[in-house]
PDB file of C-alpha atoms and ligand atoms in Angstrom:
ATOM      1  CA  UNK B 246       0.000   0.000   0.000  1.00 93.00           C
ATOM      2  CA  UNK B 247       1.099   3.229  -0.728  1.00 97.00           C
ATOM      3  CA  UNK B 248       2.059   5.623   2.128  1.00 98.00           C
ATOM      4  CA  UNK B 249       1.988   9.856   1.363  1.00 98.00           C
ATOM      5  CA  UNK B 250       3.028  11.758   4.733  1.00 98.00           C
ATOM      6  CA  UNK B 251       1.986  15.391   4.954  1.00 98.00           C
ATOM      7  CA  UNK B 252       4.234  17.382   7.357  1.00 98.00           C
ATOM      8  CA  UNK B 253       1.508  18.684   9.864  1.00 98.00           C
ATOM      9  CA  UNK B 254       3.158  21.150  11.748  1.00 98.00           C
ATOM     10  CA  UNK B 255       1.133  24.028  10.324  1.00 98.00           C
ATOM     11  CA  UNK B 256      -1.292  24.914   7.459  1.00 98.00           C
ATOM     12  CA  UNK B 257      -2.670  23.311   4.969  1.00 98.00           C
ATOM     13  CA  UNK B 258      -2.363  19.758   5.462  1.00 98.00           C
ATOM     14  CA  UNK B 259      -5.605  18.419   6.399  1.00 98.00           C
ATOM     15  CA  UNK B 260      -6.782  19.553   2.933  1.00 98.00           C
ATOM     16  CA  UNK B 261      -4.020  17.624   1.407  1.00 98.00           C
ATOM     17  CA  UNK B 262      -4.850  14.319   2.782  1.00 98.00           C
ATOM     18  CA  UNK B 263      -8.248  14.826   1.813  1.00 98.00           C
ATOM     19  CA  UNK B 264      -7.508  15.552  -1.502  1.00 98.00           C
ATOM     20  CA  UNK B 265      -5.241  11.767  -1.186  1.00 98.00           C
ATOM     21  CA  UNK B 266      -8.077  10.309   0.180  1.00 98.00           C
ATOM     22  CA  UNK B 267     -10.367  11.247  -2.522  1.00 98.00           C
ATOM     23  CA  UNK B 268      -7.962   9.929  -5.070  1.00 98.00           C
ATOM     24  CA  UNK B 269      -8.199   6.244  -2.883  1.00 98.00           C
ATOM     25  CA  UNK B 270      -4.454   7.065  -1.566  1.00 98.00           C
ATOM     26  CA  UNK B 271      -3.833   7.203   2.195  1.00 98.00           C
ATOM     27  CA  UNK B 272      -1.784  10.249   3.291  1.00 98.00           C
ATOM     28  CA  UNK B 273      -1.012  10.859   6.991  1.00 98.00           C
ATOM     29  CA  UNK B 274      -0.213  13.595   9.297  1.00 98.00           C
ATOM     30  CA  UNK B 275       3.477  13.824   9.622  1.00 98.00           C
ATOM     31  CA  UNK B 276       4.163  15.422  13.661  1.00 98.00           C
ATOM     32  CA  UNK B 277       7.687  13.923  14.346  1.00 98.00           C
ATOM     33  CA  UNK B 278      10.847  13.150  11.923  1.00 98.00           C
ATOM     34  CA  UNK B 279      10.778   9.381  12.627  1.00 97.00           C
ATOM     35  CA  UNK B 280       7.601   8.527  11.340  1.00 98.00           C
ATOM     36  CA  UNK B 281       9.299   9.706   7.755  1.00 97.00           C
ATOM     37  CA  UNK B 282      10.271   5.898   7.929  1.00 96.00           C
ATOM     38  CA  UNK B 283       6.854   4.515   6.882  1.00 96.00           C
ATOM     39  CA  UNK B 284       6.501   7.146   4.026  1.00 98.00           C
ATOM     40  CA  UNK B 285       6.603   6.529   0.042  1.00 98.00           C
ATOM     41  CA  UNK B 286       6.611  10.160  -0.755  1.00 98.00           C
ATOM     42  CA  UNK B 287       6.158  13.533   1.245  1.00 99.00           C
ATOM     43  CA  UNK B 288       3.738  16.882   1.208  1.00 99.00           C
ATOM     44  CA  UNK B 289       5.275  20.442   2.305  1.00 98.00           C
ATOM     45  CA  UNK B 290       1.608  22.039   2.687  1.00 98.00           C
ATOM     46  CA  UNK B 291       1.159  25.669   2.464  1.00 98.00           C
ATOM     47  CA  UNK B 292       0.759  27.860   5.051  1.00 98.00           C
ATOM     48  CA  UNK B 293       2.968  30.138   6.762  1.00 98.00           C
ATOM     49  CA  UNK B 294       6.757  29.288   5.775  1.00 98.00           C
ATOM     50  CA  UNK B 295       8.316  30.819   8.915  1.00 98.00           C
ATOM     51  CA  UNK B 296       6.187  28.712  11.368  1.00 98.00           C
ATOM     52  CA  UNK B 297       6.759  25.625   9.475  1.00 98.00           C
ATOM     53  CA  UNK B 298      10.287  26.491   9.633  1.00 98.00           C
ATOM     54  CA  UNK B 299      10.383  27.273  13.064  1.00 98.00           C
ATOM     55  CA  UNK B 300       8.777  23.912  14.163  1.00 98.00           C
ATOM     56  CA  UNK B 301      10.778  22.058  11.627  1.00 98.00           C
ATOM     57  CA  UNK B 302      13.862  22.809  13.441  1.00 97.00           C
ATOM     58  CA  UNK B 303      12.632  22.385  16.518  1.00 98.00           C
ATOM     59  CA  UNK B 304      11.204  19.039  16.261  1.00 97.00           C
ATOM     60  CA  UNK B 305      14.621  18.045  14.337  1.00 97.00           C
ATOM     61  CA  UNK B 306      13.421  17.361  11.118  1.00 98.00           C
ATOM     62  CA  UNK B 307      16.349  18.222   8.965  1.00 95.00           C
ATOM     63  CA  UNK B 308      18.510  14.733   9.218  1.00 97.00           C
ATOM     64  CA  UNK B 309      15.290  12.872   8.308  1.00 97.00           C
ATOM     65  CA  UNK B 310      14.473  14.709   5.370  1.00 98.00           C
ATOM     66  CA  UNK B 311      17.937  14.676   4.168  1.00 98.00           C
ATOM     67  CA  UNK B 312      17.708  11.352   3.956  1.00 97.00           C
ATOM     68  CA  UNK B 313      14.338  10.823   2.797  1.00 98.00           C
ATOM     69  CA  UNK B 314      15.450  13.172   0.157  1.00 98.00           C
ATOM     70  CA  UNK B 315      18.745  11.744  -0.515  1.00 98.00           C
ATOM     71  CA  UNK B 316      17.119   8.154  -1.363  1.00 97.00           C
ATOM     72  CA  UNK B 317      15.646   9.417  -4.422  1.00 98.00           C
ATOM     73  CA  UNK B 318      11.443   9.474  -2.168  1.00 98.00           C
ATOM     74  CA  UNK B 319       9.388  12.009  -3.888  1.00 98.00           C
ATOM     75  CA  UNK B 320       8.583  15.188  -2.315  1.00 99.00           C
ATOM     76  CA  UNK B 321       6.000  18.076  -3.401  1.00 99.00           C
ATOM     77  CA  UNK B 322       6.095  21.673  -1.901  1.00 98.00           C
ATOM     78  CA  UNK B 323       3.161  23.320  -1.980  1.00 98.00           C
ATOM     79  CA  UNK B 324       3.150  27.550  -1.679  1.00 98.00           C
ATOM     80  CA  UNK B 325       4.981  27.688   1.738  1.00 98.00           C
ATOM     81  CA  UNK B 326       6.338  24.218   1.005  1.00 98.00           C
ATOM     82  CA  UNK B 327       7.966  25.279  -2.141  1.00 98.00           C
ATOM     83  CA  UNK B 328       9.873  28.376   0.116  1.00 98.00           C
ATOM     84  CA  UNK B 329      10.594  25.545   2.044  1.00 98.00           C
ATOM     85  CA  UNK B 330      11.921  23.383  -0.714  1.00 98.00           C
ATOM     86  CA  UNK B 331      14.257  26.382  -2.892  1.00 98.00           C
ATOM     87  CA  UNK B 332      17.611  27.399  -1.962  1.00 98.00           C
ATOM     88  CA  UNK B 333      18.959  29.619   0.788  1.00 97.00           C
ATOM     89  CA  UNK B 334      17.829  32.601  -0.724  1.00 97.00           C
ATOM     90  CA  UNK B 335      14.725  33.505   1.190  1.00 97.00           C
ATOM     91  CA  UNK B 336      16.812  31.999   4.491  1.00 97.00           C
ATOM     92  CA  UNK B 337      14.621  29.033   5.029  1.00 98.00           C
ATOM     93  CA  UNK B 338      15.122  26.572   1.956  1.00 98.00           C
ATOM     94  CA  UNK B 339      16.845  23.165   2.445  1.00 98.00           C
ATOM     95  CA  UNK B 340      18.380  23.780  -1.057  1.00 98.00           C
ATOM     96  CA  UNK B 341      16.503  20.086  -2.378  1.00 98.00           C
ATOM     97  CA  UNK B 342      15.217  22.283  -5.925  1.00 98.00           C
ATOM     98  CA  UNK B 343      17.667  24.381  -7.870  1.00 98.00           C
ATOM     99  CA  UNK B 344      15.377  27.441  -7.744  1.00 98.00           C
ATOM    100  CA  UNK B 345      15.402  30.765  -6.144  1.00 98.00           C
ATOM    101  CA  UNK B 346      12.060  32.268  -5.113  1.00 98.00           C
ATOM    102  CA  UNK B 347      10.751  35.360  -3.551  1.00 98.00           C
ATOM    103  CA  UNK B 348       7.715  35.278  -0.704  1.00 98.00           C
ATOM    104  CA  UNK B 349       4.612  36.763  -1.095  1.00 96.00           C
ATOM    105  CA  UNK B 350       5.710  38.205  -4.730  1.00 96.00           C
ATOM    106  CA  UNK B 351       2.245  38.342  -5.655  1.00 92.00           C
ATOM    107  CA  UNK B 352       0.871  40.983  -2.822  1.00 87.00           C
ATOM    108  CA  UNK B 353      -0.609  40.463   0.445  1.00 88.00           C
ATOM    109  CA  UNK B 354      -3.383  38.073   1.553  1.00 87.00           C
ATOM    110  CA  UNK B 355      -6.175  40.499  -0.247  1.00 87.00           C
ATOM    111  CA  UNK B 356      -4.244  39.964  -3.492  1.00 86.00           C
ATOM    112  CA  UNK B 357      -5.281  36.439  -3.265  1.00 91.00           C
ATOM    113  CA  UNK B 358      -6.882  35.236  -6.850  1.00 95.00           C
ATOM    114  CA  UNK B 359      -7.713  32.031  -8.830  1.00 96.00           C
ATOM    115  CA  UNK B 360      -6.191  31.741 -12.417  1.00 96.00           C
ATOM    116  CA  UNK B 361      -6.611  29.115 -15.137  1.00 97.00           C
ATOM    117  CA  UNK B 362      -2.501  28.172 -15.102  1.00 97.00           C
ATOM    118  CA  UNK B 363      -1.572  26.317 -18.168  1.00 94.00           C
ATOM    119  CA  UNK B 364       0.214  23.236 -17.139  1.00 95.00           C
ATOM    120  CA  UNK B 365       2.244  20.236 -18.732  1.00 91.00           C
ATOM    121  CA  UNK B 366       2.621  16.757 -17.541  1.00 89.00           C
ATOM    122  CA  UNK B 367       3.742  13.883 -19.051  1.00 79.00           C
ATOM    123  CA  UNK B 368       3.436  15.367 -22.292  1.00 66.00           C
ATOM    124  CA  UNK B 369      -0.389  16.286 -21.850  1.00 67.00           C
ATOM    125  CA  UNK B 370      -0.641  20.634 -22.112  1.00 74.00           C
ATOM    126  CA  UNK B 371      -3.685  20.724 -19.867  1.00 88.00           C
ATOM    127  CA  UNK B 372      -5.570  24.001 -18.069  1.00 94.00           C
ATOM    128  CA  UNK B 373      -5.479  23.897 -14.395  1.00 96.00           C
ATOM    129  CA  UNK B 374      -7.693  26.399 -11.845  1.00 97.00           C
ATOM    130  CA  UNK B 375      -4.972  27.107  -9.094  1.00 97.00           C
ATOM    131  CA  UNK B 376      -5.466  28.774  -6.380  1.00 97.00           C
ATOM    132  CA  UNK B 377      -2.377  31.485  -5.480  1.00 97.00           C
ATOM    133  CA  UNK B 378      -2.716  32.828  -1.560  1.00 97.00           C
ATOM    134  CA  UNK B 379       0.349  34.980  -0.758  1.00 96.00           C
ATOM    135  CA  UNK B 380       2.247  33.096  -2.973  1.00 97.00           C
ATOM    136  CA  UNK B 381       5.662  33.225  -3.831  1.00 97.00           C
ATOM    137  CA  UNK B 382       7.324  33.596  -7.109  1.00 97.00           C
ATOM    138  CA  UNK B 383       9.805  31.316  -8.264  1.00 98.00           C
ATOM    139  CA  UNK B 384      12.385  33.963  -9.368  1.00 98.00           C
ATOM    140  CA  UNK B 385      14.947  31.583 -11.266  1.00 98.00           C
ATOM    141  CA  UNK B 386      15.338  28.079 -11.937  1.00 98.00           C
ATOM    142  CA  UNK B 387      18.475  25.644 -12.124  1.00 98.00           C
ATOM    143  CA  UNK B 388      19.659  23.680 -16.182  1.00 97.00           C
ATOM    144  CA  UNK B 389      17.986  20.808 -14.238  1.00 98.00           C
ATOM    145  CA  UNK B 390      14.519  21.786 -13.641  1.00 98.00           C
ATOM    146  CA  UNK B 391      11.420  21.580 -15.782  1.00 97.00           C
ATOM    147  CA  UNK B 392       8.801  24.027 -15.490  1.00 97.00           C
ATOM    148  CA  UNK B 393       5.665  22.290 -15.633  1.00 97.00           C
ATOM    149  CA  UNK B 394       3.176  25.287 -15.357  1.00 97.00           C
ATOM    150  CA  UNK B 395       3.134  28.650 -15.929  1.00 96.00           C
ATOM    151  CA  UNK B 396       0.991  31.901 -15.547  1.00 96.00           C
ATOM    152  CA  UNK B 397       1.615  34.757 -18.242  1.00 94.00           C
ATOM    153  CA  UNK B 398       4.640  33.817 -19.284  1.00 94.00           C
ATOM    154  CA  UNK B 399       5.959  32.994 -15.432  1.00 96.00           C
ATOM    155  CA  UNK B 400       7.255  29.576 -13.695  1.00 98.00           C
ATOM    156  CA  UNK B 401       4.434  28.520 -11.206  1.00 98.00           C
ATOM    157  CA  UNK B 402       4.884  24.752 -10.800  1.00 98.00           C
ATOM    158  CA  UNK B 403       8.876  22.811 -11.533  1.00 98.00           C
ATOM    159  CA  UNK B 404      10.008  19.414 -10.946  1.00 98.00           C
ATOM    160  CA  UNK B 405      13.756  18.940 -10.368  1.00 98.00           C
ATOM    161  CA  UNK B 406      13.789  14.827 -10.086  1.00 98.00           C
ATOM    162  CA  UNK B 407      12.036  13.593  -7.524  1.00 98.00           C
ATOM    163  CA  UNK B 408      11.427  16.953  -6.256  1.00 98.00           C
ATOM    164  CA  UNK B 409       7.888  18.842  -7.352  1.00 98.00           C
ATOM    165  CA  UNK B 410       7.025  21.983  -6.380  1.00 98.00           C
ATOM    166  CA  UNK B 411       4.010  24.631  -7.263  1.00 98.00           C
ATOM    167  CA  UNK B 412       3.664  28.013  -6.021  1.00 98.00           C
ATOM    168  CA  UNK B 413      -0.748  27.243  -5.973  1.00 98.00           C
ATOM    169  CA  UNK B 414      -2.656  25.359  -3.999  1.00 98.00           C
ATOM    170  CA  UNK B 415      -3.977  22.541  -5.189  1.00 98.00           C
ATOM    171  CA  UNK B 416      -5.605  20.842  -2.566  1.00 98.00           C
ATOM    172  CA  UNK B 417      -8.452  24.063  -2.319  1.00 97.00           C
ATOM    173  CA  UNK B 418      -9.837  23.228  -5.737  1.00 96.00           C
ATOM    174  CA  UNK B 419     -11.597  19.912  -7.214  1.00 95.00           C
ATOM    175  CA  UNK B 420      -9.335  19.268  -9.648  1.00 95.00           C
ATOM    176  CA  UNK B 421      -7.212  15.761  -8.867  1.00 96.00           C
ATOM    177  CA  UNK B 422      -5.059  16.475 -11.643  1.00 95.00           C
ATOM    178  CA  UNK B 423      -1.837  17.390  -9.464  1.00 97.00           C
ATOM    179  CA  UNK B 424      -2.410  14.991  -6.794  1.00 97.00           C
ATOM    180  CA  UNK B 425      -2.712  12.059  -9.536  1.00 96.00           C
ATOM    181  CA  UNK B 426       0.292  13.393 -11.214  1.00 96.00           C
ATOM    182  CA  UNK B 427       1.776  13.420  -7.429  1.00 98.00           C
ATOM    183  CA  UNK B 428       1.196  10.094  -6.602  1.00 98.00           C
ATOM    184  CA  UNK B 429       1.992   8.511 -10.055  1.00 97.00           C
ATOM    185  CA  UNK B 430       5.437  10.362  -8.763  1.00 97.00           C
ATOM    186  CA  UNK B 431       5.485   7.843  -5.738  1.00 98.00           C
ATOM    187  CA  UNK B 432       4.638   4.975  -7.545  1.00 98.00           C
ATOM    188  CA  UNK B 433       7.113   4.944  -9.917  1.00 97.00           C
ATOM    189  CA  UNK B 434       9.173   5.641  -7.526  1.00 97.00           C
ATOM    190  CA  UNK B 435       8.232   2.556  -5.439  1.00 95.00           C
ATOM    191  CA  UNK B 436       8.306   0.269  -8.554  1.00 93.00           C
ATOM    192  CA  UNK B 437       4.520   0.222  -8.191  1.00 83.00           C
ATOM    193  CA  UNK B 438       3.884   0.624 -12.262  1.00 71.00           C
TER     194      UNK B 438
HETATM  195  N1  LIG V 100       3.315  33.709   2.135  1.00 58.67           N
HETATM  196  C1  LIG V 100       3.481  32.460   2.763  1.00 58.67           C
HETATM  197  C2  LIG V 100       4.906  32.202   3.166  1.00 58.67           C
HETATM  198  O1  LIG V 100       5.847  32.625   2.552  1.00 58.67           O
HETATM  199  C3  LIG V 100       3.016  31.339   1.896  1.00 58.67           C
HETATM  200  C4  LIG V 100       1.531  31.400   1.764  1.00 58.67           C
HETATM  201  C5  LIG V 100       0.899  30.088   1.490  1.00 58.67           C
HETATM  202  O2  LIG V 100       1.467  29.023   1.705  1.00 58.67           O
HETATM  203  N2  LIG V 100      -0.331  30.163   1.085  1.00 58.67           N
HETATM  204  O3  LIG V 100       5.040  31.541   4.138  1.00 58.67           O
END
């Protein structure tokens, strides 16, 4: 069975393992570094970077992840989770993407808006509603990375390997299509295709 933890130290992660659920995939709340053993693949929900930060550190996540990101396990930042993912640039990224992003790029929490994003995975150009809150902007990305969606001309979703990470929130609208693309991530990873 496959096994999705969402880091549930703050924000959005209920909505995320909803959003598994409805796809038939169990995702669980991820509160201390060791249960990152029983995990095929990891969430960084959205939410409020500096808090997730803050408790990341202080519940001694970094070794873990390292690891977990180290053996090849797929892992998708959402909004905060992508600040969380990108380099040092922002003073909070554990460097696993080769991108540089800036927080809250798009104006404050009243500038929040829903845009159809056009998006491309696995060789399908679809339209996706995403939902941007505060989001950042990914300001530059690495010879390795893929954008994989876009709004007016700018990166808003990238995968770099096993990494994925999109600047929206997914798990606020109905549409699966991220989440399926997600967890075909993990199972491929897992040798489950
Ligand atoms: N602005 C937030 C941050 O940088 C991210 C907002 C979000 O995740 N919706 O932490």
């Amino acid at each position: 069975m496959l096994r999705i933890a969402v880091l549930a130290l703050q924000g959005a992660y209920r909505e995320h393992i909803l959003a598994l659920k409805r796809e038939g995939i169990y995702g669980f709340e991820l509160k201390l570094p060791h249960q990152l053993e029983e995990a095929d693949g990891l969430i960084m929900p959205g939410g409020e970077s500096t808090a997730i930060y803050r408790l990341m550190k202080k519940y001694g996540f970094e070794d873990q992840l390292g690891c977990f990101f180290k053996a090849g396990k797929p892992i998708w930042g959402t909004c905060a989770g992508m600040v969380l993912l990108a380099d040092k640039d922002t003073g909070m990224g554990l460097g696993y993407m080769d991108i540089t992003v800036k927080r809250n790029a798009y104006g404050r929490q009243i500038d929040s808006f829903e845009e159809t994003i056009k998006t491309d995975l696995g060789g399908a150009k679809k339209e996706f509603r995403a939902i941007f809150i505060r989001a950042p902007k990914i300001l530059r990305t690495g010879k390795n990375v893929q954008v994989l969606g876009s709004l007016n001309g700018e990166a808003v979703m990238a995968r770099e390997v096993n990494v994925l990470a999109c600047s929206f929130h997914p798990e606020l609208g109905p549409d699966p299509g991220i989440h399926d693309y997600f967890i075909e991530m993990v199972k491929n990873n897992k040798g489950e295709n």
